[in-house]
Coordinates of C-alpha atoms and ligand atoms in Angstrom, one line a residue:
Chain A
X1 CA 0.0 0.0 0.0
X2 CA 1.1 3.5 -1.0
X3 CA 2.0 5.9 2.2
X4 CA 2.3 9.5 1.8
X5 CA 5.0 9.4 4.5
X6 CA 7.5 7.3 6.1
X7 CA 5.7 9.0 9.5
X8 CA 2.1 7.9 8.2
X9 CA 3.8 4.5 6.7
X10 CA 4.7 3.6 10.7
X11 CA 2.2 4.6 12.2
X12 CA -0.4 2.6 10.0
X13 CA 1.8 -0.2 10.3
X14 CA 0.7 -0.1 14.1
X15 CA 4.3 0.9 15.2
X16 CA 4.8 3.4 17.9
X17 CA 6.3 6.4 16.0
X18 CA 8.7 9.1 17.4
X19 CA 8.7 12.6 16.1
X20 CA 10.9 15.4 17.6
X21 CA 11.1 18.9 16.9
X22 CA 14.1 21.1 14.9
X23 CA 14.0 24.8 15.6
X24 CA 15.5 26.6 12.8
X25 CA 18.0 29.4 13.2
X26 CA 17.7 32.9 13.5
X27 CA 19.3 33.5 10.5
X28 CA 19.9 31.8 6.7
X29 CA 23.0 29.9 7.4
X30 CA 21.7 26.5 6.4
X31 CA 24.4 24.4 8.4
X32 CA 22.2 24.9 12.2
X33 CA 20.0 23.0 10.8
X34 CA 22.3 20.4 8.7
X35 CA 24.5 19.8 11.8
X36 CA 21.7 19.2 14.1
X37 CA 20.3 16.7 11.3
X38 CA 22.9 14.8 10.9
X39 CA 23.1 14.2 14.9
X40 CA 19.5 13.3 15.1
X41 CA 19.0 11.3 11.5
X42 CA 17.9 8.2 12.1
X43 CA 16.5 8.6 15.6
X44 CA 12.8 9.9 14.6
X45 CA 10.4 9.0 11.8
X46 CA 10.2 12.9 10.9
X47 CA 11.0 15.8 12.1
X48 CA 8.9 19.1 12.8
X49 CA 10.2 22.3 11.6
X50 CA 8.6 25.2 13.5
X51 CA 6.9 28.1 12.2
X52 CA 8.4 30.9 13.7
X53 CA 7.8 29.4 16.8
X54 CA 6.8 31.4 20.1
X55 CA 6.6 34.0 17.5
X56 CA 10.4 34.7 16.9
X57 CA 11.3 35.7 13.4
X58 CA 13.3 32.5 12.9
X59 CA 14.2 30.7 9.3
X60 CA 11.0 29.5 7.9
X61 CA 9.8 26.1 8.2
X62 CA 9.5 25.7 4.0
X63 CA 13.1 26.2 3.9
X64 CA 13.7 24.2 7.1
X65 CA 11.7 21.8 5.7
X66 CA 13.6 21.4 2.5
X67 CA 16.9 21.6 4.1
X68 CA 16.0 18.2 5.9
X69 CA 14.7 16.6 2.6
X70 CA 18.4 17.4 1.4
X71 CA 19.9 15.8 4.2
X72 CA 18.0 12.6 4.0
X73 CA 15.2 13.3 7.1
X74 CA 11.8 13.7 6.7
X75 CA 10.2 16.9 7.6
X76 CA 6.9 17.9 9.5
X77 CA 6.3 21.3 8.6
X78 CA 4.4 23.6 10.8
X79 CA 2.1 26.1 9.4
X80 CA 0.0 28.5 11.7
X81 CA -2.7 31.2 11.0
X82 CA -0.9 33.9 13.0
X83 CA 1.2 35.3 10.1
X84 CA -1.0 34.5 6.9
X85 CA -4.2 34.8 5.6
X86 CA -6.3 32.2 3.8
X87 CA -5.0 32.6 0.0
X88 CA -1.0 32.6 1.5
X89 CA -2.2 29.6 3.2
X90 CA -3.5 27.7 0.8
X91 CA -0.5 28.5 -1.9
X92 CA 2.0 27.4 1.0
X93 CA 0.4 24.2 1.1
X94 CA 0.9 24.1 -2.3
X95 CA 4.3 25.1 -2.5
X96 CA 5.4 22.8 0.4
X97 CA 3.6 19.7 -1.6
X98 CA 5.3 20.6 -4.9
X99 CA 8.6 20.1 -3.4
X100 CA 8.1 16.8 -1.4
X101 CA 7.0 18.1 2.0
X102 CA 4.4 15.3 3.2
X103 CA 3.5 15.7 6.8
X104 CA 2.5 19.2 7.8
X105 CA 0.6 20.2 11.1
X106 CA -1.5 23.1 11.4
X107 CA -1.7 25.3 14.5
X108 CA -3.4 28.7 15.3
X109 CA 0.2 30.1 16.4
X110 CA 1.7 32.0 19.5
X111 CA 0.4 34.8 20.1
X112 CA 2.7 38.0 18.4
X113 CA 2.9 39.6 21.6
X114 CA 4.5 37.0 23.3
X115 CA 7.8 37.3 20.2
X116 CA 10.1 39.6 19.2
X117 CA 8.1 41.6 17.0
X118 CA 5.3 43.0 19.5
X119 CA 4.0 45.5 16.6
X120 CA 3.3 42.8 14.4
X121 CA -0.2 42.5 13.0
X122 CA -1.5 39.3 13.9
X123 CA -3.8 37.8 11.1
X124 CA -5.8 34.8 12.3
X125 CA -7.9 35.0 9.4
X126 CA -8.6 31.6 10.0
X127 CA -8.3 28.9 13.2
X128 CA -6.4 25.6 13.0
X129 CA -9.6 23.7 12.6
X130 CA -10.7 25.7 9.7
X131 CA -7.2 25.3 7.9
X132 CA -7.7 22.0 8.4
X133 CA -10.7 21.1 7.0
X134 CA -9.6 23.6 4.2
X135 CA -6.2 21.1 3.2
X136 CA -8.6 18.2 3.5
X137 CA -10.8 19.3 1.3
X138 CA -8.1 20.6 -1.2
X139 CA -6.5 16.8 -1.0
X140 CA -9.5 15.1 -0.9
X141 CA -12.1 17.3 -3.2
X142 CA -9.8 19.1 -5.0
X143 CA -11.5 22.3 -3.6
X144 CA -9.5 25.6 -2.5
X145 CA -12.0 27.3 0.1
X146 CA -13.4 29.7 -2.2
X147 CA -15.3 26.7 -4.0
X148 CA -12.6 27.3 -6.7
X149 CA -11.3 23.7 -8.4
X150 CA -7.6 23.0 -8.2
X151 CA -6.3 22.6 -11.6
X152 CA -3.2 20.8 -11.2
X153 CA -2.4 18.6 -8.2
X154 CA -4.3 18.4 -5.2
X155 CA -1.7 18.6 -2.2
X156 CA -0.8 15.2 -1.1
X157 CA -0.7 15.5 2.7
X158 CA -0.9 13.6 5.9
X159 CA -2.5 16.2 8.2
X160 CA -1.4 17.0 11.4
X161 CA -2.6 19.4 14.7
X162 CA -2.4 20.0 17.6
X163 CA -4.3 19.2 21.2
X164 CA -3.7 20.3 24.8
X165 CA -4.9 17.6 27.3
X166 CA -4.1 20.1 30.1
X167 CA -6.0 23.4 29.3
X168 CA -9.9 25.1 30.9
X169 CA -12.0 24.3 30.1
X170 CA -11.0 20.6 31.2
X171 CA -14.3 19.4 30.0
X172 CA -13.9 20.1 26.5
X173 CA -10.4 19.2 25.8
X174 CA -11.9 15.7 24.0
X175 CA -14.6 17.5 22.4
X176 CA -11.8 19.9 20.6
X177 CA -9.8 16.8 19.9
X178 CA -12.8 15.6 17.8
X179 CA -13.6 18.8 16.0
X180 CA -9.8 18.2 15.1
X181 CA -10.5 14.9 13.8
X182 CA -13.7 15.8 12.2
X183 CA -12.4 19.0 10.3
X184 CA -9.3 16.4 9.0
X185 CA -6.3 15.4 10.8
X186 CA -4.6 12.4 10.3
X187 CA -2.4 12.4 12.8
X188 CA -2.1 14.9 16.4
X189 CA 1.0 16.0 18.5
X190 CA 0.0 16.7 21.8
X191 CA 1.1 19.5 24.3
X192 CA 3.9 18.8 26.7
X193 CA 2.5 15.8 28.8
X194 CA 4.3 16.4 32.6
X195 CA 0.9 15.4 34.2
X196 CA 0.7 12.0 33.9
X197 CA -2.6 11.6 35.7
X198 CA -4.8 14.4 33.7
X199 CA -3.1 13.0 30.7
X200 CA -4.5 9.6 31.6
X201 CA -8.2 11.2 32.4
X202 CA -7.7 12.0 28.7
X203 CA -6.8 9.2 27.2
X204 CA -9.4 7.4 29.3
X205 CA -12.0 9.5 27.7
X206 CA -10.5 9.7 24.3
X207 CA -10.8 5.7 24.2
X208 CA -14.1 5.8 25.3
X209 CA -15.4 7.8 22.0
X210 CA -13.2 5.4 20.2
X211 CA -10.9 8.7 19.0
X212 CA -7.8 6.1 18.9
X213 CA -9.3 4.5 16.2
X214 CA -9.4 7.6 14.0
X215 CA -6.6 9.7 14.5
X216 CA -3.0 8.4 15.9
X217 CA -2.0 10.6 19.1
X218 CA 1.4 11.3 19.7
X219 CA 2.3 12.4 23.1
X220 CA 4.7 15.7 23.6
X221 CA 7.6 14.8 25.7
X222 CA 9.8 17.9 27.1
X223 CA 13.0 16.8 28.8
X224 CA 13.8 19.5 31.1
X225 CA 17.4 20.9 30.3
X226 CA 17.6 23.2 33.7
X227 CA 15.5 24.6 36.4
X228 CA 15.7 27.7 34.4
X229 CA 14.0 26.0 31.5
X230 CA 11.3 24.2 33.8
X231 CA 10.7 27.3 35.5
X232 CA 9.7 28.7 32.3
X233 CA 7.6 26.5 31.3
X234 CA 5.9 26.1 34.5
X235 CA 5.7 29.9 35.5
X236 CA 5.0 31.4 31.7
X237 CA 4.6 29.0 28.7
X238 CA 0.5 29.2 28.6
X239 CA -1.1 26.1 28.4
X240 CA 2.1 24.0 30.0
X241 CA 0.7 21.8 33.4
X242 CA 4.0 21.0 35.3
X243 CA 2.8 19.2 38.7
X244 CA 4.6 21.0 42.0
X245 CA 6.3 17.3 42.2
X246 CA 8.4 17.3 38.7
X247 CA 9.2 21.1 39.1
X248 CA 10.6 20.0 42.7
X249 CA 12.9 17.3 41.6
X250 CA 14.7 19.6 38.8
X251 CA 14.5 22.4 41.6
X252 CA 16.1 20.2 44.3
X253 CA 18.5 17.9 41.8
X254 CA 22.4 18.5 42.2
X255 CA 22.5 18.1 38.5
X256 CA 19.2 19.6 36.6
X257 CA 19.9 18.2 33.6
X258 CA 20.7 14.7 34.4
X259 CA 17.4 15.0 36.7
X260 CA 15.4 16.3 33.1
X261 CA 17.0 13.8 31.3
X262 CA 15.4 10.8 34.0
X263 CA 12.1 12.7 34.4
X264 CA 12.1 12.4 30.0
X265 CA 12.9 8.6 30.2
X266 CA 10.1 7.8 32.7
X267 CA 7.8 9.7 31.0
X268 CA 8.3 8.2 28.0
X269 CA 8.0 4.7 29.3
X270 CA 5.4 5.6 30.9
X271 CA 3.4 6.6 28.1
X272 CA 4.1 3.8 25.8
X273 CA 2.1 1.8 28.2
X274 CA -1.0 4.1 27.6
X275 CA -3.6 2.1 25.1
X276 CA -3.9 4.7 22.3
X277 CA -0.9 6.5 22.2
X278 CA 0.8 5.6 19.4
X279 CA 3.7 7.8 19.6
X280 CA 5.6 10.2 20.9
X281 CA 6.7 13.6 19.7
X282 CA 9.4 15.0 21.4
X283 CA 10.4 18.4 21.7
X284 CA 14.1 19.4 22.7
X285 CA 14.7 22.8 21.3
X286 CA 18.2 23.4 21.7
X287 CA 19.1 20.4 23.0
X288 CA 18.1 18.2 20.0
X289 CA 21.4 16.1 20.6
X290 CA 19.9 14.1 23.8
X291 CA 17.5 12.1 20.9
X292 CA 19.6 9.9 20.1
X293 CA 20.3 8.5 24.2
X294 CA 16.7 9.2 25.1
X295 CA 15.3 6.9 22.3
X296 CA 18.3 4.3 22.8
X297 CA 17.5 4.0 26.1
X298 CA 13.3 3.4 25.8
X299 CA 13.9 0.9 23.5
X300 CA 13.1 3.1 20.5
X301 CA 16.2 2.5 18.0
X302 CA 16.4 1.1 15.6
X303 CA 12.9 2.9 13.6
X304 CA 11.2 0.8 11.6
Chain B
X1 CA -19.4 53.3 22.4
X2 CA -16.5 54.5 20.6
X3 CA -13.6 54.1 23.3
X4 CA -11.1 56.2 23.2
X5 CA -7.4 56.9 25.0
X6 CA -5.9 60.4 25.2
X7 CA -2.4 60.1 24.0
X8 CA 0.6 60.4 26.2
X9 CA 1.4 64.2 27.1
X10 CA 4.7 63.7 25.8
X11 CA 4.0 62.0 22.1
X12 CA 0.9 64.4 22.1
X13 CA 3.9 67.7 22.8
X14 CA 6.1 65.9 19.5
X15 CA 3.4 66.2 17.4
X16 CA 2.4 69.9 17.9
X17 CA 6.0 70.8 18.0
X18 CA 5.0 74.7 18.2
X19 CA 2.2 76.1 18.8
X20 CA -0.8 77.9 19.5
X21 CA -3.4 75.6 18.9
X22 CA -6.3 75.3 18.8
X23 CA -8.2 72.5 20.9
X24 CA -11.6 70.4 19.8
X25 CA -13.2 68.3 22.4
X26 CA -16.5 66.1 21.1
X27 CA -20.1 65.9 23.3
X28 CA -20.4 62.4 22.7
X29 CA -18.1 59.5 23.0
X30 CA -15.2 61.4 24.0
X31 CA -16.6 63.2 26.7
X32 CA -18.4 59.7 28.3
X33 CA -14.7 58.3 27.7
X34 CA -13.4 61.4 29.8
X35 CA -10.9 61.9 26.7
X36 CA -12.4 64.9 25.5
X37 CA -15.4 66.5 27.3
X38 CA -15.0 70.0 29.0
X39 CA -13.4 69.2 31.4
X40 CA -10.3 67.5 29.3
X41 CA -9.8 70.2 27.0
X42 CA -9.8 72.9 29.8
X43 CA -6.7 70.9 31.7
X44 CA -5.5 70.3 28.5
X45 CA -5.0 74.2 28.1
X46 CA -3.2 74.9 31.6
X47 CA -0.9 71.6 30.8
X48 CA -0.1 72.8 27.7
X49 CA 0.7 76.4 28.7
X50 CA 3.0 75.3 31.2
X51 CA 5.1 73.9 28.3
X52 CA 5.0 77.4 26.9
X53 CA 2.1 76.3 24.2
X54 CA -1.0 78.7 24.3
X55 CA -4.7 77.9 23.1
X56 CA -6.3 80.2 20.7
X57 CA -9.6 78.9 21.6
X58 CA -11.5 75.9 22.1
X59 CA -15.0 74.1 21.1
X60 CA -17.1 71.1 21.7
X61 CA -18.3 69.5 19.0
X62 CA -22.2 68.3 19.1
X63 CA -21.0 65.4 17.9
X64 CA -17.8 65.9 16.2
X65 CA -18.5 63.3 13.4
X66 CA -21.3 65.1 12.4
X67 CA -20.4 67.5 9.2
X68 CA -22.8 69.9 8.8
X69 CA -23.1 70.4 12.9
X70 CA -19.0 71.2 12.8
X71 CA -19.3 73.4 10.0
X72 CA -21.7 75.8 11.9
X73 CA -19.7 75.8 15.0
X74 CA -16.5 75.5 14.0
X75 CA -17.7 78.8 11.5
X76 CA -18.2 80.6 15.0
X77 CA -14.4 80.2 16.0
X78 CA -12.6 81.5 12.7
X79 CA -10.8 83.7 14.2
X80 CA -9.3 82.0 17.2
X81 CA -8.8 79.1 14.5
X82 CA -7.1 80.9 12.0
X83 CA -4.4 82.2 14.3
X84 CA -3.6 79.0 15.5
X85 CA -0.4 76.3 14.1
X86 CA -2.0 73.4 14.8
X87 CA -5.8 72.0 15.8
X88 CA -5.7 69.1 18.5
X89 CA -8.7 67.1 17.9
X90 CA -9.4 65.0 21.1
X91 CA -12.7 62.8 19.6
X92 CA -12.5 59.8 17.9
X93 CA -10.9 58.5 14.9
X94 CA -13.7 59.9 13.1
X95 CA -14.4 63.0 14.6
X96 CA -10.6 63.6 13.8
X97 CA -10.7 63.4 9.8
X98 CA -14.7 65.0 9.9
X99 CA -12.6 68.2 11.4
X100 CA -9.8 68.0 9.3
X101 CA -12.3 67.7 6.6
X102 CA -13.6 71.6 7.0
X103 CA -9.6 73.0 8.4
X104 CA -7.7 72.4 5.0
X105 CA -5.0 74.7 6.0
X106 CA -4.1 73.8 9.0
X107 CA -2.3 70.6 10.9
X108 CA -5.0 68.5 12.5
X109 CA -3.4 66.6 15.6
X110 CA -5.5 63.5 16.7
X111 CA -5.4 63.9 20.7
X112 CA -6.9 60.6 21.2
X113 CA -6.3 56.9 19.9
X114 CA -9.2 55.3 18.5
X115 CA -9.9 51.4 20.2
X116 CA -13.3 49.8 19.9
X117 CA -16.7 49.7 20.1
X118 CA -17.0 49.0 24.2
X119 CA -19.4 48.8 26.9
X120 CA -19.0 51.4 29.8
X121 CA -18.8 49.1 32.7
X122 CA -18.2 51.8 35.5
X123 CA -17.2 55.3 35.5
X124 CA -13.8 55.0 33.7
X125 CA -13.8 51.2 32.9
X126 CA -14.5 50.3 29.0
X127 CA -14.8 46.9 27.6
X128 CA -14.4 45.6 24.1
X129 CA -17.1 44.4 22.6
X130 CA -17.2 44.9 19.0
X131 CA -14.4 45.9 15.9
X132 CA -17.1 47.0 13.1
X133 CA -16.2 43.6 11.0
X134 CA -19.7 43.8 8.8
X135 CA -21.1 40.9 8.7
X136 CA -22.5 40.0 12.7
X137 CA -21.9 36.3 13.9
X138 CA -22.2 37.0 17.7
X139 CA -25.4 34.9 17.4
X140 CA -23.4 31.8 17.0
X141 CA -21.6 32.6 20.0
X142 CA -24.5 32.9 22.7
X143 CA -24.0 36.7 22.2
X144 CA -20.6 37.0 22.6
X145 CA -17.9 38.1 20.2
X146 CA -14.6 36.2 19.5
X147 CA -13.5 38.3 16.8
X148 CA -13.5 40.9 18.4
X149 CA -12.9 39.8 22.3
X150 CA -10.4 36.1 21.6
X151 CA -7.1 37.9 20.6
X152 CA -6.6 35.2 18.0
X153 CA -10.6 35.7 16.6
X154 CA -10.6 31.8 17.2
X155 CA -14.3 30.7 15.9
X156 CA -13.4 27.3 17.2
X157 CA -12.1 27.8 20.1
X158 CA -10.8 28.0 23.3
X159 CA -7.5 27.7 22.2
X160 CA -4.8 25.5 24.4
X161 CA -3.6 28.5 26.2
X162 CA -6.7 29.4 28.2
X163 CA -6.1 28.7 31.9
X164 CA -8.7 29.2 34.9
X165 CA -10.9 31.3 32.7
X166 CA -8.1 33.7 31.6
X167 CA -6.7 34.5 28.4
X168 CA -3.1 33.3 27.9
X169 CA -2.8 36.9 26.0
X170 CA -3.5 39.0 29.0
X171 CA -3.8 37.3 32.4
X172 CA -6.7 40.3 33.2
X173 CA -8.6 40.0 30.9
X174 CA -11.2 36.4 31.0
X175 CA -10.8 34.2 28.1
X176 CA -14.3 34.6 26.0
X177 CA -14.2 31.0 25.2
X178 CA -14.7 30.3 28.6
X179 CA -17.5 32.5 29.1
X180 CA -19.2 31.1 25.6
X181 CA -18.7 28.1 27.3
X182 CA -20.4 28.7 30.6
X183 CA -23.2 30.0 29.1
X184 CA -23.8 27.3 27.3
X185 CA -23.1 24.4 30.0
X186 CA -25.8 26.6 32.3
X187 CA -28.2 26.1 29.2
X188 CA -27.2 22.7 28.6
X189 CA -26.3 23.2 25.0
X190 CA -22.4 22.5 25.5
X191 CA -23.2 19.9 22.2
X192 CA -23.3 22.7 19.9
X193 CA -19.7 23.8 20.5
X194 CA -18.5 20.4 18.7
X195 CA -20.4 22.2 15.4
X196 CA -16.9 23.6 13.0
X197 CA -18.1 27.0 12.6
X198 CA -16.6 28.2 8.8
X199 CA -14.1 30.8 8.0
X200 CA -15.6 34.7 8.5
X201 CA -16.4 36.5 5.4
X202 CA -14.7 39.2 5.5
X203 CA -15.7 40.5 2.1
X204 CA -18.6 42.4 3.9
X205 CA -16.2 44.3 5.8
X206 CA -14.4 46.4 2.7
X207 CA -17.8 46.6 0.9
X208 CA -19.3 48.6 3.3
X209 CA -17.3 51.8 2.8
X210 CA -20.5 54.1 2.5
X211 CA -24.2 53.8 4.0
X212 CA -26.4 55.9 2.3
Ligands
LIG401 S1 -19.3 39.8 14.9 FE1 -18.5 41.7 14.0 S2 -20.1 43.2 14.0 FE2 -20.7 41.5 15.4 S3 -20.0 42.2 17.4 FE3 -18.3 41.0 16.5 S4 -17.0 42.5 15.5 FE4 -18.9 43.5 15.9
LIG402 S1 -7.3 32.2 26.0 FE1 -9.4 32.4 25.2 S2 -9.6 34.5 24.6 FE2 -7.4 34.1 24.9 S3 -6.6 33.6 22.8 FE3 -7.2 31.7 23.8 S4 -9.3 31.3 23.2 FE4 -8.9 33.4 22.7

C-alpha cells in the first residue's frame, strides 16, 4: 500500500512512532539545521520544523523543511494562522507539496505579543480547525475554500494538529480533539504531557469515543534541560501543566539536567504503556542532541 | 461606544511641535470616555501652557462626526482658528478626519487613539465588545464576540492557552471561550460547540465603505 509518508507509513503499520522537533536558526545559514540533522538522522520518523515558533522571526519552516529533505530526514512542517491569511495559506500548502513536504501540522500560532516583534499584525484570518478542514478538502475534493477547483495537483498531505490535554476548560479538551478529527487530521501532537494523571483522564475518555481508532496521538515529551528552563515552562509557557512534584525534583536535583533527562525517560515509558498513544513527539529545542540517548534508552532505535 | 485613550502628554507635545493651537473636544463618545469633554480640553489648556504652548480657543463638537453640525460651530471660532499652528482634535478617529475635513490649512493633531466599540462598565472602565467587521456572527456565539474579544478571533475555540478562565494573552482579561462556554453548559447546549463554525467572510467588511 502506497504511504504519503515514512511518519504515516509507521504509524499505520501499528508501530509506535517518534517525532521530535528542529528549531530553525535565527538566520539563513543553512548548516544549524544540517548539523543538528545529521546528529539526530535516524533517531525519529520525521522531524517538525517550527513556524516561527513562540513567534520569533526565525528561518521559515518551508526552507527548514527542505533543508532536511536534502539531508535525508523527513520533515513535518508547521504552518500556523498567526502570520497568513487564507490565500497565503492555501499556496504554502501548495508550494510545500510541490517540493516533497508530506506531513505538515496546522496550528493557530503564539500569540505576536509574546515574540520579538510586539508591533506585528497578527492575522488569524482563520483557526487551526478551519485550515484543516480547508487542506482536506483541497487533497480530498480538489476544492481551494473559495469553492474554486484546483487545476493541477491536489496537495498530497498527511495532516497534522495540535491538542492540549491540560487546558480550561478541562471538559472540553476531548470535544476539541474531535472537532480536530472531524475538520481532517490524520495524525495529532499533543502539548507537553508532565501530568501524567490528567493526561491519563484524557486518554481514558478519548478511548471511550473510540478517538484512537481515527486519529494516531502522539504524546509531547519535554525533557527539562535546567531549572531555568522548567521554570519557564511552569511559571510562563500558557497552556504548559507542570505538577509541584516534577518542578521540585529539577528544583532540588544536584545536576538539573541529568534530573530532566530521567524525568524524560520515565515519561516516556510511561506513556508507551498508555492504550492509544501511538507515539511520541518529542520536543528538545536546543538540546536536540539528547534524541539519540533518550530513544536508545526506551527501547526506541532502531525505527522501523 | 466609541472608546477612546488620550495620548501620552509627551507623544501628544512631539506632534504639535510649536504652537498655539487650537483644541476640539466632542459631546459624545469622548466626553463619556473622559478623553475629550469639557473638562479634558480645559486641563488640556493649563498643561499645555505650562510647556509654553498657548490655546487660541477651544469648542465642543455636538458630535464631532457630524459635518454639517462642525461646520456651523467650527464657523463661530474662525478667528481664534485661524491664528492657530495646529488644531488638536481630542474625539474619535472619526471626529478627527470629519474636522480636518472643514480645516484644510491647518495641521490636524488626533489627541486621542481610536480602540473599539466597548461597553461602559463603571465610570472609567471600557470593555471591548465589537471591531465593526460587517457581517455580525455573535449569534453563534451565545452573544458573545470572539473576533472581536479572543485575541486570535478563534471561531473554534478556546485555544490550548486558556487557563482558569483567563486568556493566555492578558492574564486580566477572562478568556471569551470560557464565558461562551459557561453560558452554554448553564443552558445545557455545550453539544453545539463540537459544530466547526466556517471561516468569516470578510468580504462584507471592505464593501461597506458608504451607507447611504
Ligand atoms: S461579529 Fe463583527 S459586528 Fe458583530 S460584534 Fe463582533 S466584530 Fe462586531
Ligand atoms: S485564551 Fe481564550 S480569549 Fe485568549 S486567545 Fe485563547 S481562546 Fe482566545
Amino acid at each position: 500500500m502506497g504511504y504519503r509518508s515514512n511518519l504515516e507509513r509507521v504509524l499505520s503499520e501499528g508501530k509506535f512512532a517518534v517525532t521530535a522537533e528542529i528549531g530553525p536558526p535565527k538566520g539563513s545559514d543553512p548548516n544549524k539545521i544540517k548539523d543538528k540533522a545529521e546528529i539526530v538522522k535516524g533517531y525519529a520518523d520525521a522531524f517538525n520544523v517550527t513556524d516561527n515558533q513562540t513567534a520569533v522571526v526565525r528561518l521559515s519552516s518551508m526552507g527548514g523543511s527542505v533543508i532536511l529533505i536534502n539531508s535525508g530526514l523527513e520533515p513535518v512542517m508547521q504552518i500556523t494562522c498567526r502570520d497568513r491569511n487564507r490565500i497565503a495559506l492555501q499556496s504554502d500548502v501548495l508550494g510545500a507539496a510541490s517540493i516533497g513536504i508530506r506531513n505538515i501540522l496546522f496550528l493557530t500560532g503564539d500569540h505576536q505579543s509574546f515574540g520579538n516583534h510586539p508591533d506585528a499584525k497578527g492575522v488569524y484570518d482563520l483557526d487551526s480547525i478551519q485550515l484543516t478542514k480547508i487542506v482536506k478538502d483541497m487533497r480530498d475534493e480538489g476544492v481551494f475554500e473559495s469553492g474554486d477547483k484546483i487545476l493541477s495537483g491536489n496537495p498530497d498531505i498527511f495532516i497534522g494538529a495540535a491538542a492540549n490535554p491540560f487546558a480550561d476548560p478541562f471538559e472540553l479538551r476531548v470535544d476539541r480533539l474531535e472537532k480536530k478529527i472531524d475538520s481532517g487530521a490524520d495524525f495529532i501532537q499533543t502539548q507537553s504531557v508532565f501530568n501524567l494523571d490528567k493526561f491519563n483522564i484524557w486518554m481514558d475518555e478519548v478511548r471511550s469515543r473510540d478517538l484512537d481508532k481515527k486519529v494516531h496521538i502522539l504524546a509531547g515529551i519535554t525533557p527539562l534541560k535546567s531549572l531555568r528552563m522548567a521554570e519557564r515552562m511552569k511559571f510562563h509557557v500558557p497552556g504548559v501543566d507542570m505538577p509541584d512534584e516534577i518542578y521540585e525534583k529539577i528544583k532540588n536535583s544536584a545536576d538539573p539536567k541529568q534530573e530532566g533527562y530521567n524525568l524524560a525517560i520515565e515519561l516516556i515509558n510511561d506513556v508507551k504503556k498508555i492504550k492509544g498513544v501511538h507515539g511520541i513527539h518529542i520536543t528538545a529545542l536546543f538540546w536536540e542532541d539528547i534524541l539519540p540517548d533518550l530513544v536508545k534508552e526506551t527501547g526506541l532505535y532502531p525505527r522501523p | 461606544m466609541i472608546i477612546t485613550r488620550q495620548k501620552e502628554f509627551n507623544e501628544l507635545l512631539s506632534l504639535i511641535k510649536e504652537g498655539p493651537v487650537f483644541i476640539i473636544g466632542c459631546s459624545e463618545c469622548a466626553t463619556l470616555c473622559h478623553t475629550g469633554g469639557e473638562e479634558e480640553v480645559l486641563s488640556m489648556m493649563e498643561d499645555l501652557k505650562k510647556k509654553n504652548i498657548e490655546t487660541t480657543g477651544w469648542v465642543i463638537l455636538e458630535p464631532a462626526c457630524h459635518l454639517l453640525n462642525d461646520k456651523r460651530l467650527l464657523k463661530q471660532h474662525k478667528a481664534e482658528i485661524d491664528k492657530a499652528k495646529k488644531i488638536l482634535v481630542f474625539a474619535c478617529g472619526n471626529g478627527a478626519q470629519t474636522v480636518s475635513e472643514i480645516i484644510t490649512d491647518i495641521d490636524v493633531i488626533p489627541g486621542n487613539d481610536t480602540l473599539f466599540l466597548g461597553e461602559i462598565k463603571r465610570a472609567s472602565d471600557f470593555e471591548k465588545r465589537c471591531v465593526m467587521c460587517g457581517d455580525c456572527i455573535q449569534d453563534l456565539f451565545e452573544g458573545v464576540c470572539p473576533i472581536s474579544r479572543c485575541p486570535k478571533s478563534l471561531l473554534n475555540g478556546p485555544c490550548g492557552g486558556s487557563i482558569d478562565g483567563k486568556c493566555e494573552v492578558d492574564k486580566d482579561i477572562d478568556c471569551i471561550w470560557d464565558i461562551i462556554y459557561k453560558r452554554l453548559k448553564e443552558k445545557g447546549q455545550l453539544d453545539r460547540l463540537k459544530k466547526i463554525r466556517e471561516p468569516k467572510k470578510w468580504s462584507k467588511s471592505t464593501e461597506m465603505r458608504r451607507v447611504l
